[in-house]
Amino acid sequence: MEFMDVLRSFFLVAHFVGLAAIIGPFLLQARWKGQYAFPVVLGGAITQLVTGLVLVGLAEMRAAQLDFEVDHVKVAVKLVIALIVFVVALLGFLKQRKTEGGGGRELLPFFHTAGGLALINTALAVFW
């Protein structure tokens, strides 16, 4: 296995860990009324953004070697969704920190938006 393959595999695993950090709490806490795991979701969103950008860079390098094209439209759509997930998770995290007791129903839209869009981004990665 070449170094670039090992590097890609490392970042792909990290990308999956970031995904799990967003979707796991979302599926577990979707019906809760407070104390959402925004720090975990925010960390997952940051991990997803960083590792996703690195994976695209590695794909571009590989594309140049093997003479194939990276689907830039797909990358752009997934990046926009990932940025929205990050912003929503950050806003939810900041709002939760300001409220006593960890917040309640007013945080639910932030939590559902971040988790739902992460699921959509996963479906796009698989089916597109």
mmCIF file of C-alpha atoms in Angstrom:
data_model
loop_
_atom_site.group_PDB
_atom_site.id
_atom_site.type_symbol
_atom_site.label_atom_id
_atom_site.label_comp_id
_atom_site.label_asym_id
_atom_site.label_seq_id
_atom_site.Cartn_x
_atom_site.Cartn_y
_atom_site.Cartn_z
ATOM 1 C CA MET A 1 0.000 0.000 0.000
ATOM 2 C CA GLU A 2 1.399 3.377 -0.971
ATOM 3 C CA PHE A 3 1.820 6.271 1.437
ATOM 4 C CA MET A 4 -0.950 8.285 -0.278
ATOM 5 C CA ASP A 5 -3.360 5.368 0.155
ATOM 6 C CA VAL A 6 -2.525 5.119 3.857
ATOM 7 C CA LEU A 7 -2.928 8.883 4.232
ATOM 8 C CA ARG A 8 -6.289 8.825 2.437
ATOM 9 C CA SER A 9 -7.462 5.909 4.609
ATOM 10 C CA PHE A 10 -6.435 7.754 7.773
ATOM 11 C CA PHE A 11 -8.405 10.867 6.807
ATOM 12 C CA LEU A 12 -11.355 8.777 5.644
ATOM 13 C CA VAL A 13 -11.552 7.087 9.056
ATOM 14 C CA ALA A 14 -11.326 10.500 10.747
ATOM 15 C CA HIS A 15 -14.092 11.729 8.409
ATOM 16 C CA PHE A 16 -16.299 8.805 9.491
ATOM 17 C CA VAL A 17 -15.585 9.549 13.166
ATOM 18 C CA GLY A 18 -16.690 13.154 12.585
ATOM 19 C CA LEU A 19 -19.837 11.876 10.900
ATOM 20 C CA ALA A 20 -20.570 9.574 13.836
ATOM 21 C CA ALA A 21 -20.080 12.482 16.250
ATOM 22 C CA ILE A 22 -22.884 14.371 14.484
ATOM 23 C CA ILE A 23 -25.337 11.630 13.579
ATOM 24 C CA GLY A 24 -24.890 9.508 16.723
ATOM 25 C CA PRO A 25 -26.080 12.145 19.210
ATOM 26 C CA PHE A 26 -28.765 13.266 16.756
ATOM 27 C CA LEU A 27 -30.296 9.799 16.532
ATOM 28 C CA LEU A 28 -29.904 9.195 20.264
ATOM 29 C CA GLN A 29 -31.268 12.564 21.425
ATOM 30 C CA ALA A 30 -33.755 13.450 18.682
ATOM 31 C CA ARG A 31 -36.716 13.328 21.083
ATOM 32 C CA TRP A 32 -35.024 14.783 24.160
ATOM 33 C CA LYS A 33 -36.174 18.091 25.559
ATOM 34 C CA GLY A 34 -32.794 19.496 26.588
ATOM 35 C CA GLN A 35 -29.135 18.822 27.364
ATOM 36 C CA TYR A 36 -28.257 18.187 23.731
ATOM 37 C CA ALA A 37 -24.704 17.101 22.925
ATOM 38 C CA PHE A 38 -23.799 20.264 21.006
ATOM 39 C CA PRO A 39 -20.091 20.124 21.962
ATOM 40 C CA VAL A 40 -19.850 16.663 20.372
ATOM 41 C CA VAL A 41 -21.840 17.712 17.306
ATOM 42 C CA LEU A 42 -19.730 20.846 16.882
ATOM 43 C CA GLY A 43 -16.520 18.821 17.170
ATOM 44 C CA GLY A 44 -17.882 16.402 14.587
ATOM 45 C CA ALA A 45 -18.777 19.247 12.228
ATOM 46 C CA ILE A 46 -15.280 20.707 12.501
ATOM 47 C CA THR A 47 -13.764 17.260 11.919
ATOM 48 C CA GLN A 48 -16.006 16.722 8.897
ATOM 49 C CA LEU A 49 -15.023 20.055 7.340
ATOM 50 C CA VAL A 50 -11.285 19.645 7.854
ATOM 51 C CA THR A 51 -11.056 16.002 6.816
ATOM 52 C CA GLY A 52 -13.420 16.545 3.891
ATOM 53 C CA LEU A 53 -11.236 19.328 2.520
ATOM 54 C CA VAL A 54 -8.127 17.185 2.941
ATOM 55 C CA LEU A 55 -9.836 14.261 1.182
ATOM 56 C CA VAL A 56 -10.770 16.500 -1.738
ATOM 57 C CA GLY A 57 -7.182 17.719 -1.958
ATOM 58 C CA LEU A 58 -5.922 14.129 -1.966
ATOM 59 C CA ALA A 59 -8.497 13.223 -4.629
ATOM 60 C CA GLU A 60 -7.313 16.126 -6.782
ATOM 61 C CA MET A 61 -3.725 14.893 -6.515
ATOM 62 C CA ARG A 62 -4.793 11.357 -7.384
ATOM 63 C CA ALA A 63 -6.935 12.609 -10.273
ATOM 64 C CA ALA A 64 -3.911 14.331 -11.778
ATOM 65 C CA GLN A 65 -1.935 11.073 -11.605
ATOM 66 C CA LEU A 66 -4.651 8.731 -12.869
ATOM 67 C CA ASP A 67 -6.275 11.098 -15.379
ATOM 68 C CA PHE A 68 -9.802 11.350 -13.970
ATOM 69 C CA GLU A 69 -11.938 14.290 -12.866
ATOM 70 C CA VAL A 70 -13.147 15.139 -9.384
ATOM 71 C CA ASP A 71 -16.858 16.028 -9.371
ATOM 72 C CA HIS A 72 -16.585 19.665 -8.270
ATOM 73 C CA VAL A 73 -20.351 20.181 -8.233
ATOM 74 C CA LYS A 74 -20.760 17.343 -5.739
ATOM 75 C CA VAL A 75 -17.893 18.691 -3.641
ATOM 76 C CA ALA A 76 -19.423 22.191 -3.650
ATOM 77 C CA VAL A 77 -22.894 20.959 -2.655
ATOM 78 C CA LYS A 78 -21.504 18.799 0.147
ATOM 79 C CA LEU A 79 -19.267 21.655 1.334
ATOM 80 C CA VAL A 80 -22.182 24.087 1.522
ATOM 81 C CA ILE A 81 -24.224 21.572 3.524
ATOM 82 C CA ALA A 82 -21.247 20.866 5.817
ATOM 83 C CA LEU A 83 -20.768 24.603 6.398
ATOM 84 C CA ILE A 84 -24.446 24.964 7.303
ATOM 85 C CA VAL A 85 -24.144 22.028 9.727
ATOM 86 C CA PHE A 86 -21.103 23.710 11.305
ATOM 87 C CA VAL A 87 -22.812 27.107 11.644
ATOM 88 C CA VAL A 88 -26.007 25.606 13.086
ATOM 89 C CA ALA A 89 -24.015 23.440 15.527
ATOM 90 C CA LEU A 90 -21.959 26.483 16.572
ATOM 91 C CA LEU A 91 -25.071 28.615 17.097
ATOM 92 C CA GLY A 92 -26.723 25.828 19.099
ATOM 93 C CA PHE A 93 -23.577 25.349 21.166
ATOM 94 C CA LEU A 94 -23.303 29.074 21.945
ATOM 95 C CA LYS A 95 -27.002 29.375 22.752
ATOM 96 C CA GLN A 96 -26.847 26.302 24.995
ATOM 97 C CA ARG A 97 -23.873 27.761 26.888
ATOM 98 C CA LYS A 98 -25.829 30.961 27.595
ATOM 99 C CA THR A 99 -28.895 29.212 29.008
ATOM 100 C CA GLU A 100 -29.025 27.757 32.481
ATOM 101 C CA GLY A 101 -29.688 24.043 32.637
ATOM 102 C CA GLY A 102 -28.442 23.437 29.102
ATOM 103 C CA GLY A 103 -31.461 24.807 27.269
ATOM 104 C CA GLY A 104 -34.638 23.133 26.204
ATOM 105 C CA ARG A 105 -37.013 23.135 23.283
ATOM 106 C CA GLU A 106 -35.588 26.361 21.830
ATOM 107 C CA LEU A 107 -32.444 24.380 20.924
ATOM 108 C CA LEU A 108 -34.329 21.584 19.178
ATOM 109 C CA PRO A 109 -34.391 23.261 15.719
ATOM 110 C CA PHE A 110 -30.602 23.715 15.816
ATOM 111 C CA PHE A 111 -30.077 20.117 16.823
ATOM 112 C CA HIS A 112 -32.487 18.715 14.232
ATOM 113 C CA THR A 113 -31.083 20.898 11.461
ATOM 114 C CA ALA A 114 -27.493 19.822 12.132
ATOM 115 C CA GLY A 115 -28.380 16.134 12.387
ATOM 116 C CA GLY A 116 -30.816 16.108 9.475
ATOM 117 C CA LEU A 117 -28.431 17.888 7.131
ATOM 118 C CA ALA A 118 -25.621 15.524 8.153
ATOM 119 C CA LEU A 119 -27.865 12.606 7.176
ATOM 120 C CA ILE A 120 -28.622 14.289 3.842
ATOM 121 C CA ASN A 121 -24.908 14.848 3.253
ATOM 122 C CA THR A 122 -24.279 11.158 3.963
ATOM 123 C CA ALA A 123 -26.952 10.135 1.477
ATOM 124 C CA LEU A 124 -25.417 12.450 -1.139
ATOM 125 C CA ALA A 125 -21.998 10.880 -0.560
ATOM 126 C CA VAL A 126 -23.392 7.399 -1.077
ATOM 127 C CA PHE A 127 -25.930 7.863 -3.863
ATOM 128 C CA TRP A 128 -24.390 10.668 -5.963
#
